[in-house]
Amino acid sequence: MSKTSLSQSKPDNLPKPKINWAKVEEAERFAEMVKLFRQGKINRDDFRRFRLQNGAYGSRMTDDYSMIRIKIPAGEVYPEQLEKIAELSESFSIGNAHVSTRQNFQLHWVALEDVSEVMRGLSEVGLTSREACGNSIRNVMCSPLAGICPDEIFDPTPYAIATARFLLRNPMNQSLPRKFKINFTCCEKHGMARIADIGLIPYKVEVNGKLQNGFKIFLGGGLGAQSFVAHQLEEFTPEEDLLYTIISVVRVYDRMGNRENMARNRMRYLVNEIGWEKFQNIVLKERAVVRATQSVVIKLEVDKTPEVLRKVSISSELPSHPQGFSRWIKSNVMKQKQPGYSVAFLTLESGDVTANQLRVIADLARDFSAEGRIRNGFAQDIVFRWVRDEDLPKLYAGLLEVGLANPGSLTMASVIGCSGTTSCNLALTNSHRLAKEVQRKFLELKLDEDDDLRSSTIKISGCPNSCGQHEIATIGFYGGGGRLGKDMYPLYTMQLGGRADEKAMLGLTCMKVPAKRVMPTILKIVEIFKSEKRDGETLDSWVHRVIDGNGGPNVKSLNDIKESLKSAVVAPTIDQDKDFYVDYGNDGSYHARTGRGECAA
Amino acid sequence: MCCLSKEKTARITTDADTLRSEIRDKSIKVLDIRKEEDYKQGHIPEAINFPLSNLLADDSPDKVLQYTQSFGIEDETSVVVYDDTFGALASRVAWTLQYIGHEDVSLLDITYGAWRRLGLETSIEMPSLNKKTHSLKLQPQILAAADYLMPAKEKGAVLVDNRERLNFLEHHIPGAINIPYRMLGSHQNILRPKEELKRLIQNRNISTGSEVITYCGSVGTLSGLGYYALKSIGLDNVKLYVRSFKEWKSLDKPIEKQSDANYWDLSAE
């Protein structure tokens, strides 16, 4: 090897990852296990459980390739980690990474034999895929706006990190009845507190004349084949009870959860079956026991050291604002609660990002984020925080160079699409591509600039299992198959009116829409809304008015919407329109094909 | 005697420091595989330009021998080859020289771009060439032809496809395994350190005694790099299917694919 080195020293005021989540021995063990599995010395099911516990999902129609889910606790990613993910995606995946709706990075189509190498690479930058899949506590989420949100009471990030740290590799979390999800959020408006097993929103109350930090805790929510909105455990949970509450809920679920029926073993089914009040009582009793027996032994180690922000380059003004800048500012940028700073959201397509783009994102984080890192968002997106207002044009110009400056991130144009038939065994349709198509159309029609649509969402899943979160979308779709005579075509079920905020509700099923009619159907809904809307009314509030039966003048109910869309979704014969029978991204005719699910191990 | 000659060919890569001193000693011939216009703007001192397109226009042994002799390469001359394309083009040329019987050929372990970024000497002068004689001793044991593949596979040979993952999933020679060329190099060098390459191969249960045949999309460049990656960690029986998948398809041979999955739509490009 050459004695001369190419590596150059980087400026040393860059923040380093605070926590090393990795254990390189786990990579070595994984490589050994793959060999034993290939030699037939471990049976398929045991190996599968092991593989999932370590964050490697099987790929569509084959176990020979994995999707590796890289856990990103609280969504925080440092530049060197982004660069490592870029490198690993080029070496072992498809040169792209994917940002999930739960703030993870995912690498698809990694050969099973290389999973250990990816894990080894991740361990060099302190990242792990451990417990990212399987029957364990998944990535602990935290709002990408935590710490900067104008509406938040305090920053929940240190609590999310401490929780993730307490739970990772903790034996209590290694073989739960099924997966378990914890979401911290900043405020009522942003985040997913009500659709997780445990959702938490920072809250403060006065106790004995003193303001005390704590949380509103929500239990038993979640999206899936059957979805539920969570229940609030109690008015206020003080911060010293946070860990004991989490432990109690996990224990109760571990003890009482259904281990027989894979389709009904998430905690929300348990809550639903025994009833909320009973469940609530059991949890509170359990907590009294945990508190009495554990409180001297364990405490959540919350690192509250205030962060020292870096001085980022104060830009000299660009001579003129780059093309598209004002549209981007309007639809991708929010003011932070800290004066002088902004937060900028990147519009990805269905969460996909190339290795080269990741490297540029790493550089831009170094140059323009005073916290020197990025966060993965809740919407398959990437978020730059602590950007000085005057640096925004330069950040935009940097993004523009690598095709990352699309507008629409905080609008209806930012469409969620799960991985669908691109890699998932359960998918029936190519929801991933459809989401990209819808997003492109929205941007082409400049619908991101329409203030009436801004607060609405479109989310698409490739099957009823809701990874694309269709049930909390203003307009949500999940994939299936339709048939005319003997000919099959890709078909979605459309749901309207879902939302995840303080008025959380699941979307109501409206009608079936063939894949190739999804785009015109959405545009038709927008058109109907425009002719029906009241002064100042937004699409999502109009949808709710109609769902509640208070519509009008012409479209009064969900049924009326259905009637006005009916003619647009009629299936032509295959001779009339061959393309109708072909899903996005395919050249042959459509067949609904699925393999075994990997969610339930 | 046989062992001695093996020892000599064992140099798969040459590092920059060694190359610089060998250039100073004038004990080496250096081949630059880049395009002529790139070469003219600057190259490693004493390097002779041999654009890959010249080789691909006619890679018959006689023609290659002609080139070799015109460059002044004798049977015992040490040759180092480089490119600016992560070593794949250089590999194809190095392999071709070995195929006609030139043993002492190795790859510069960095690209020309990396050489420049290190601030090492470059030149715009063209070296003068004196024609020399070189013998022709074909080495059929490092070449695989289309008809050889399936029978060899039956007998346990490992077929390695060095194209990128998505291309491999879309279609490949039946039974081949995929080791994308991107896996072979490191941030700095055209090939990873030996211990890393060994681990990647061991993870795939390929033993050093295995017969391995590499191929890629069309002309044997990516798979040329694959060939040298395997040689570098001590696999003796490696062959290059130099006409690769392009020929395989044109012969209407059987093809395997990963079907019922839209993996292309995961790409953000």
mmCIF file of C-alpha atoms in Angstrom, chain A residues 285-601:
data_model
loop_
_atom_site.group_PDB
_atom_site.id
_atom_site.type_symbol
_atom_site.label_atom_id
_atom_site.label_comp_id
_atom_site.label_asym_id
_atom_site.label_seq_id
_atom_site.Cartn_x
_atom_site.Cartn_y
_atom_site.Cartn_z
ATOM 1 C CA LYS A 285 -50.268 -0.499 39.324
ATOM 2 C CA GLU A 286 -47.219 -1.882 37.592
ATOM 3 C CA ARG A 287 -45.607 1.525 37.748
ATOM 4 C CA ALA A 288 -46.175 1.729 41.490
ATOM 5 C CA VAL A 289 -44.313 -1.565 41.823
ATOM 6 C CA VAL A 290 -41.511 -0.498 39.498
ATOM 7 C CA ARG A 291 -41.146 2.813 41.256
ATOM 8 C CA ALA A 292 -41.045 1.160 44.666
ATOM 9 C CA THR A 293 -38.533 -1.473 43.691
ATOM 10 C CA GLN A 294 -36.394 0.212 41.051
ATOM 11 C CA SER A 295 -36.217 3.881 41.794
ATOM 12 C CA VAL A 296 -33.078 3.647 43.874
ATOM 13 C CA VAL A 297 -31.433 1.449 41.254
ATOM 14 C CA ILE A 298 -32.119 3.104 37.925
ATOM 15 C CA LYS A 299 -32.649 6.597 36.723
ATOM 16 C CA LEU A 300 -32.897 7.912 33.224
ATOM 17 C CA GLU A 301 -29.577 9.561 32.495
ATOM 18 C CA VAL A 302 -30.665 12.657 30.696
ATOM 19 C CA ASP A 303 -27.782 14.728 29.397
ATOM 20 C CA LYS A 304 -28.983 18.267 29.815
ATOM 21 C CA THR A 305 -25.683 19.975 29.130
ATOM 22 C CA PRO A 306 -26.597 22.929 26.967
ATOM 23 C CA GLU A 307 -25.109 22.640 23.534
ATOM 24 C CA VAL A 308 -22.524 25.133 22.422
ATOM 25 C CA LEU A 309 -23.451 26.148 18.912
ATOM 26 C CA ARG A 310 -20.712 26.614 16.371
ATOM 27 C CA LYS A 311 -20.105 29.835 14.590
ATOM 28 C CA VAL A 312 -21.064 29.121 11.033
ATOM 29 C CA SER A 313 -19.806 31.160 8.125
ATOM 30 C CA ILE A 314 -21.715 34.365 7.838
ATOM 31 C CA SER A 315 -22.383 34.574 4.150
ATOM 32 C CA SER A 316 -21.689 37.527 2.040
ATOM 33 C CA GLU A 317 -24.947 38.071 0.194
ATOM 34 C CA LEU A 318 -25.190 36.400 -3.159
ATOM 35 C CA PRO A 319 -25.488 39.007 -5.928
ATOM 36 C CA SER A 320 -29.006 37.844 -6.677
ATOM 37 C CA HIS A 321 -31.185 35.129 -5.271
ATOM 38 C CA PRO A 322 -30.884 31.907 -7.235
ATOM 39 C CA GLN A 323 -33.780 30.827 -9.409
ATOM 40 C CA GLY A 324 -36.621 29.211 -7.492
ATOM 41 C CA PHE A 325 -35.351 30.491 -4.150
ATOM 42 C CA SER A 326 -38.473 32.295 -3.020
ATOM 43 C CA ARG A 327 -40.694 29.324 -3.879
ATOM 44 C CA TRP A 328 -38.359 27.081 -1.909
ATOM 45 C CA ILE A 329 -38.284 29.449 1.065
ATOM 46 C CA LYS A 330 -42.047 29.493 1.134
ATOM 47 C CA SER A 331 -42.555 25.771 1.015
ATOM 48 C CA ASN A 332 -39.446 24.315 2.673
ATOM 49 C CA VAL A 333 -38.299 26.718 5.368
ATOM 50 C CA MET A 334 -39.652 27.634 8.810
ATOM 51 C CA LYS A 335 -38.429 30.179 11.314
ATOM 52 C CA GLN A 336 -37.018 28.728 14.493
ATOM 53 C CA LYS A 337 -38.083 30.025 17.850
ATOM 54 C CA GLN A 338 -34.537 31.362 18.150
ATOM 55 C CA PRO A 339 -34.358 34.669 16.264
ATOM 56 C CA GLY A 340 -32.024 34.735 13.284
ATOM 57 C CA TYR A 341 -32.186 30.989 12.659
ATOM 58 C CA SER A 342 -34.246 28.924 10.253
ATOM 59 C CA VAL A 343 -34.942 25.271 9.674
ATOM 60 C CA ALA A 344 -34.890 23.968 6.105
ATOM 61 C CA PHE A 345 -36.541 20.754 4.948
ATOM 62 C CA LEU A 346 -35.275 18.766 1.963
ATOM 63 C CA THR A 347 -37.831 17.391 -0.448
ATOM 64 C CA LEU A 348 -36.732 13.864 -1.284
ATOM 65 C CA GLU A 349 -38.769 11.550 -3.484
ATOM 66 C CA SER A 350 -40.245 8.743 -1.373
ATOM 67 C CA GLY A 351 -37.225 9.197 0.901
ATOM 68 C CA ASP A 352 -34.612 8.178 -1.678
ATOM 69 C CA VAL A 353 -31.241 9.896 -1.690
ATOM 70 C CA THR A 354 -28.079 9.067 -3.658
ATOM 71 C CA ALA A 355 -24.661 8.500 -2.138
ATOM 72 C CA ASN A 356 -23.370 11.667 -3.785
ATOM 73 C CA GLN A 357 -26.265 13.674 -2.417
ATOM 74 C CA LEU A 358 -25.539 12.348 1.081
ATOM 75 C CA ARG A 359 -21.971 13.590 0.808
ATOM 76 C CA VAL A 360 -23.156 17.023 -0.233
ATOM 77 C CA ILE A 361 -25.665 17.054 2.626
ATOM 78 C CA ALA A 362 -22.797 16.243 4.999
ATOM 79 C CA ASP A 363 -20.755 19.158 3.653
ATOM 80 C CA LEU A 364 -23.696 21.554 3.798
ATOM 81 C CA ALA A 365 -24.383 20.528 7.405
ATOM 82 C CA ARG A 366 -20.778 21.347 8.246
ATOM 83 C CA ASP A 367 -20.976 24.682 6.472
ATOM 84 C CA PHE A 368 -24.424 25.929 7.386
ATOM 85 C CA SER A 369 -25.850 24.199 10.458
ATOM 86 C CA ALA A 370 -24.726 25.703 13.734
ATOM 87 C CA GLU A 371 -25.350 22.323 15.370
ATOM 88 C CA GLY A 372 -23.214 20.689 12.666
ATOM 89 C CA ARG A 373 -25.533 17.800 11.909
ATOM 90 C CA ILE A 374 -28.893 17.038 10.344
ATOM 91 C CA ARG A 375 -32.035 15.311 11.502
ATOM 92 C CA ASN A 376 -34.099 12.826 9.611
ATOM 93 C CA GLY A 377 -37.710 13.952 9.682
ATOM 94 C CA PHE A 378 -41.025 12.144 10.052
ATOM 95 C CA ALA A 379 -41.921 12.421 6.391
ATOM 96 C CA GLN A 380 -39.073 10.592 4.592
ATOM 97 C CA ASP A 381 -37.197 13.857 4.625
ATOM 98 C CA ILE A 382 -33.990 15.423 5.882
ATOM 99 C CA VAL A 383 -33.906 18.569 7.969
ATOM 100 C CA PHE A 384 -31.224 21.250 8.333
ATOM 101 C CA ARG A 385 -31.636 23.131 11.606
ATOM 102 C CA TRP A 386 -29.848 26.122 13.029
ATOM 103 C CA VAL A 387 -29.222 27.713 9.652
ATOM 104 C CA ARG A 388 -28.614 31.457 9.882
ATOM 105 C CA ASP A 389 -31.290 33.297 7.934
ATOM 106 C CA GLU A 390 -28.707 35.062 5.805
ATOM 107 C CA ASP A 391 -27.134 31.719 4.827
ATOM 108 C CA LEU A 392 -30.324 30.339 3.283
ATOM 109 C CA PRO A 393 -29.537 31.454 -0.295
ATOM 110 C CA LYS A 394 -26.176 29.720 -0.133
ATOM 111 C CA LEU A 395 -27.646 26.580 1.337
ATOM 112 C CA TYR A 396 -30.254 26.634 -1.428
ATOM 113 C CA ALA A 397 -27.583 27.083 -4.095
ATOM 114 C CA GLY A 398 -25.665 24.127 -2.672
ATOM 115 C CA LEU A 399 -28.749 21.939 -2.724
ATOM 116 C CA LEU A 400 -29.646 23.068 -6.223
ATOM 117 C CA GLU A 401 -26.349 21.730 -7.555
ATOM 118 C CA VAL A 402 -27.231 18.165 -6.607
ATOM 119 C CA GLY A 403 -30.936 18.181 -7.402
ATOM 120 C CA LEU A 404 -32.049 18.551 -3.783
ATOM 121 C CA ALA A 405 -33.633 21.978 -3.989
ATOM 122 C CA ASN A 406 -37.106 20.886 -5.005
ATOM 123 C CA PRO A 407 -39.827 22.948 -3.349
ATOM 124 C CA GLY A 408 -42.900 21.526 -1.655
ATOM 125 C CA SER A 409 -41.471 19.860 1.424
ATOM 126 C CA LEU A 410 -43.906 21.348 3.934
ATOM 127 C CA THR A 411 -46.857 21.130 1.563
ATOM 128 C CA MET A 412 -49.186 18.560 0.083
ATOM 129 C CA ALA A 413 -46.633 18.035 -2.689
ATOM 130 C CA SER A 414 -44.408 16.102 -0.305
ATOM 131 C CA VAL A 415 -45.936 12.672 -0.777
ATOM 132 C CA ILE A 416 -45.121 9.651 1.408
ATOM 133 C CA GLY A 417 -44.669 6.297 -0.327
ATOM 134 C CA CYS A 418 -43.548 3.105 1.431
ATOM 135 C CA SER A 419 -41.085 0.845 -0.348
ATOM 136 C CA GLY A 420 -43.890 -1.143 -1.992
ATOM 137 C CA THR A 421 -42.932 -3.657 -4.654
ATOM 138 C CA THR A 422 -39.446 -2.153 -4.932
ATOM 139 C CA SER A 423 -38.320 -4.327 -2.034
ATOM 140 C CA CYS A 424 -41.098 -5.407 0.336
ATOM 141 C CA ASN A 425 -42.509 -8.924 0.421
ATOM 142 C CA LEU A 426 -46.008 -7.862 1.373
ATOM 143 C CA ALA A 427 -46.512 -5.149 -1.203
ATOM 144 C CA LEU A 428 -49.186 -5.477 -3.839
ATOM 145 C CA THR A 429 -48.408 -2.292 -5.747
ATOM 146 C CA ASN A 430 -45.512 0.021 -6.518
ATOM 147 C CA SER A 431 -46.541 2.693 -4.017
ATOM 148 C CA HIS A 432 -42.956 3.957 -3.906
ATOM 149 C CA ARG A 433 -42.972 5.006 -7.532
ATOM 150 C CA LEU A 434 -46.574 6.233 -7.458
ATOM 151 C CA ALA A 435 -45.664 8.636 -4.644
ATOM 152 C CA LYS A 436 -42.825 9.985 -6.775
ATOM 153 C CA GLU A 437 -45.139 10.402 -9.748
ATOM 154 C CA VAL A 438 -47.731 12.292 -7.718
ATOM 155 C CA GLN A 439 -45.067 14.524 -6.193
ATOM 156 C CA ARG A 440 -43.591 15.364 -9.604
ATOM 157 C CA LYS A 441 -47.031 16.200 -10.962
ATOM 158 C CA PHE A 442 -47.790 18.450 -7.989
ATOM 159 C CA LEU A 443 -44.552 20.351 -8.468
ATOM 160 C CA GLU A 444 -45.078 20.577 -12.212
ATOM 161 C CA LEU A 445 -48.521 22.096 -11.608
ATOM 162 C CA LYS A 446 -47.036 24.317 -8.862
ATOM 163 C CA LEU A 447 -49.627 23.046 -6.400
ATOM 164 C CA ASP A 448 -47.043 23.465 -3.649
ATOM 165 C CA GLU A 449 -47.694 27.198 -3.966
ATOM 166 C CA ASP A 450 -51.401 26.827 -3.301
ATOM 167 C CA ASP A 451 -52.034 27.898 0.296
ATOM 168 C CA ASP A 452 -55.366 26.046 0.385
ATOM 169 C CA LEU A 453 -53.532 22.742 -0.054
ATOM 170 C CA ARG A 454 -50.529 23.399 2.130
ATOM 171 C CA SER A 455 -51.779 21.756 5.314
ATOM 172 C CA SER A 456 -53.050 18.624 3.570
ATOM 173 C CA THR A 457 -51.153 15.411 2.962
ATOM 174 C CA ILE A 458 -51.026 12.481 0.538
ATOM 175 C CA LYS A 459 -49.640 9.181 1.800
ATOM 176 C CA ILE A 460 -49.468 5.906 -0.081
ATOM 177 C CA SER A 461 -48.941 2.321 1.136
ATOM 178 C CA GLY A 462 -48.434 -0.681 -1.146
ATOM 179 C CA CYS A 463 -50.645 -2.912 0.994
ATOM 180 C CA PRO A 464 -53.110 -2.480 3.892
ATOM 181 C CA ASN A 465 -50.295 -2.543 6.484
ATOM 182 C CA SER A 466 -49.855 1.197 6.581
ATOM 183 C CA CYS A 467 -46.083 1.636 6.428
ATOM 184 C CA GLY A 468 -46.879 4.540 4.108
ATOM 185 C CA GLN A 469 -49.149 5.903 6.879
ATOM 186 C CA HIS A 470 -52.101 6.263 4.518
ATOM 187 C CA GLU A 471 -54.536 6.327 7.432
ATOM 188 C CA ILE A 472 -53.318 9.666 8.756
ATOM 189 C CA ALA A 473 -53.347 11.368 5.357
ATOM 190 C CA THR A 474 -55.873 13.863 4.100
ATOM 191 C CA ILE A 475 -55.912 11.664 1.014
ATOM 192 C CA GLY A 476 -54.489 8.213 1.694
ATOM 193 C CA PHE A 477 -54.139 5.158 -0.523
ATOM 194 C CA TYR A 478 -53.297 1.518 0.070
ATOM 195 C CA GLY A 479 -52.544 -0.990 -2.639
ATOM 196 C CA GLY A 480 -54.371 -4.110 -3.749
ATOM 197 C CA GLY A 481 -55.383 -5.821 -6.951
ATOM 198 C CA GLY A 482 -58.450 -5.344 -9.105
ATOM 199 C CA ARG A 483 -59.856 -7.570 -11.798
ATOM 200 C CA LEU A 484 -61.922 -7.123 -14.923
ATOM 201 C CA GLY A 485 -62.832 -10.539 -16.305
ATOM 202 C CA LYS A 486 -59.584 -12.458 -16.143
ATOM 203 C CA ASP A 487 -57.353 -9.406 -16.328
ATOM 204 C CA MET A 488 -55.801 -7.990 -13.150
ATOM 205 C CA TYR A 489 -54.826 -4.395 -12.598
ATOM 206 C CA PRO A 490 -53.181 -2.482 -9.719
ATOM 207 C CA LEU A 491 -55.837 -0.888 -7.562
ATOM 208 C CA TYR A 492 -55.753 1.377 -4.520
ATOM 209 C CA THR A 493 -58.291 1.963 -1.781
ATOM 210 C CA MET A 494 -58.633 5.669 -1.074
ATOM 211 C CA GLN A 495 -59.252 6.997 2.420
ATOM 212 C CA LEU A 496 -60.027 10.589 3.298
ATOM 213 C CA GLY A 497 -59.653 12.782 6.350
ATOM 214 C CA GLY A 498 -56.897 11.118 8.383
ATOM 215 C CA ARG A 499 -54.731 13.219 10.700
ATOM 216 C CA ALA A 500 -52.226 12.688 13.517
ATOM 217 C CA ASP A 501 -52.434 15.927 15.482
ATOM 218 C CA GLU A 502 -54.439 16.631 18.647
ATOM 219 C CA LYS A 503 -57.610 15.859 16.706
ATOM 220 C CA ALA A 504 -56.076 12.613 15.488
ATOM 221 C CA MET A 505 -58.359 10.372 13.497
ATOM 222 C CA LEU A 506 -57.980 7.667 10.905
ATOM 223 C CA GLY A 507 -59.065 8.283 7.369
ATOM 224 C CA LEU A 508 -62.443 6.970 6.253
ATOM 225 C CA THR A 509 -62.609 4.642 3.304
ATOM 226 C CA CYS A 510 -64.050 6.427 0.300
ATOM 227 C CA MET A 511 -63.637 4.213 -2.735
ATOM 228 C CA LYS A 512 -61.317 2.114 -4.890
ATOM 229 C CA VAL A 513 -59.125 3.920 -7.385
ATOM 230 C CA PRO A 514 -57.074 2.092 -10.052
ATOM 231 C CA ALA A 515 -53.332 2.926 -9.873
ATOM 232 C CA LYS A 516 -53.381 4.696 -13.214
ATOM 233 C CA ARG A 517 -56.336 6.819 -12.091
ATOM 234 C CA VAL A 518 -54.852 7.993 -8.788
ATOM 235 C CA MET A 519 -53.401 11.165 -10.264
ATOM 236 C CA PRO A 520 -56.565 12.357 -12.056
ATOM 237 C CA THR A 521 -58.620 11.417 -8.980
ATOM 238 C CA ILE A 522 -56.514 13.592 -6.675
ATOM 239 C CA LEU A 523 -56.718 16.484 -9.123
ATOM 240 C CA LYS A 524 -60.464 16.030 -9.393
ATOM 241 C CA ILE A 525 -60.793 16.185 -5.593
ATOM 242 C CA VAL A 526 -58.824 19.440 -5.612
ATOM 243 C CA GLU A 527 -61.113 20.761 -8.331
ATOM 244 C CA ILE A 528 -64.278 19.832 -6.410
ATOM 245 C CA PHE A 529 -62.824 21.408 -3.276
ATOM 246 C CA LYS A 530 -62.063 24.626 -5.132
ATOM 247 C CA SER A 531 -65.632 24.945 -6.319
ATOM 248 C CA GLU A 532 -67.126 24.007 -2.923
ATOM 249 C CA LYS A 533 -64.796 25.687 -0.460
ATOM 250 C CA ARG A 534 -65.803 28.472 1.841
ATOM 251 C CA ASP A 535 -63.758 31.596 2.198
ATOM 252 C CA GLY A 536 -60.350 30.805 3.676
ATOM 253 C CA GLU A 537 -61.069 27.102 3.916
ATOM 254 C CA THR A 538 -58.250 24.624 3.373
ATOM 255 C CA LEU A 539 -58.555 21.246 1.694
ATOM 256 C CA ASP A 540 -58.178 19.259 4.910
ATOM 257 C CA SER A 541 -60.766 21.298 6.775
ATOM 258 C CA TRP A 542 -63.171 21.009 3.835
ATOM 259 C CA VAL A 543 -62.668 17.223 3.818
ATOM 260 C CA HIS A 544 -63.552 17.128 7.512
ATOM 261 C CA ARG A 545 -66.622 19.232 6.977
ATOM 262 C CA VAL A 546 -67.786 16.845 4.252
ATOM 263 C CA ILE A 547 -66.987 13.734 6.296
ATOM 264 C CA ASP A 548 -68.995 15.166 9.172
ATOM 265 C CA GLY A 549 -71.895 15.512 6.755
ATOM 266 C CA ASN A 550 -71.793 19.327 6.790
ATOM 267 C CA GLY A 551 -70.681 19.682 3.206
ATOM 268 C CA GLY A 552 -72.287 21.765 0.598
ATOM 269 C CA PRO A 553 -73.462 23.522 -1.399
ATOM 270 C CA ASN A 554 -73.312 20.539 -3.788
ATOM 271 C CA VAL A 555 -71.017 17.918 -2.300
ATOM 272 C CA LYS A 556 -72.527 17.217 1.091
ATOM 273 C CA SER A 557 -71.065 13.883 2.209
ATOM 274 C CA LEU A 558 -68.374 11.300 1.601
ATOM 275 C CA ASN A 559 -70.894 9.574 -0.618
ATOM 276 C CA ASP A 560 -71.255 12.669 -2.769
ATOM 277 C CA ILE A 561 -67.480 12.779 -3.276
ATOM 278 C CA LYS A 562 -67.656 9.169 -4.318
ATOM 279 C CA GLU A 563 -70.445 9.897 -6.788
ATOM 280 C CA SER A 564 -68.575 12.726 -8.440
ATOM 281 C CA LEU A 565 -65.452 10.588 -8.863
ATOM 282 C CA LYS A 566 -67.205 7.448 -10.037
ATOM 283 C CA SER A 567 -66.883 7.975 -13.752
ATOM 284 C CA ALA A 568 -63.152 8.638 -13.471
ATOM 285 C CA VAL A 569 -62.349 5.231 -11.955
ATOM 286 C CA VAL A 570 -64.172 2.899 -14.343
ATOM 287 C CA ALA A 571 -61.888 0.146 -15.616
ATOM 288 C CA PRO A 572 -61.486 0.030 -19.403
ATOM 289 C CA THR A 573 -60.976 -3.354 -21.074
ATOM 290 C CA ILE A 574 -57.398 -4.426 -21.670
ATOM 291 C CA ASP A 575 -57.870 -3.818 -25.404
ATOM 292 C CA GLN A 576 -59.039 -0.267 -24.816
ATOM 293 C CA ASP A 577 -56.147 0.640 -22.530
ATOM 294 C CA LYS A 578 -53.270 -1.765 -22.041
ATOM 295 C CA ASP A 579 -51.347 0.647 -19.813
ATOM 296 C CA PHE A 580 -54.176 0.603 -17.274
ATOM 297 C CA TYR A 581 -53.277 -3.008 -16.492
ATOM 298 C CA VAL A 582 -49.601 -2.306 -15.887
ATOM 299 C CA ASP A 583 -48.296 -0.962 -12.582
ATOM 300 C CA TYR A 584 -45.753 1.853 -12.445
ATOM 301 C CA GLY A 585 -42.214 0.667 -13.089
ATOM 302 C CA ASN A 586 -43.296 -2.528 -14.888
ATOM 303 C CA ASP A 587 -43.462 -3.441 -18.509
ATOM 304 C CA GLY A 588 -45.538 -6.573 -18.209
ATOM 305 C CA SER A 589 -49.087 -7.065 -17.050
ATOM 306 C CA TYR A 590 -49.961 -6.877 -13.358
ATOM 307 C CA HIS A 591 -50.104 -9.818 -10.958
ATOM 308 C CA ALA A 592 -50.593 -9.440 -7.250
ATOM 309 C CA ARG A 593 -47.699 -11.422 -5.786
ATOM 310 C CA THR A 594 -46.540 -11.425 -2.200
ATOM 311 C CA GLY A 595 -44.141 -13.350 -0.007
ATOM 312 C CA ARG A 596 -43.973 -13.856 3.727
ATOM 313 C CA GLY A 597 -44.038 -10.722 5.832
ATOM 314 C CA GLU A 598 -40.949 -9.790 7.753
ATOM 315 C CA CYS A 599 -42.606 -7.426 10.210
ATOM 316 C CA ALA A 600 -43.711 -10.172 12.544
ATOM 317 C CA ALA A 601 -40.846 -12.455 13.378
#
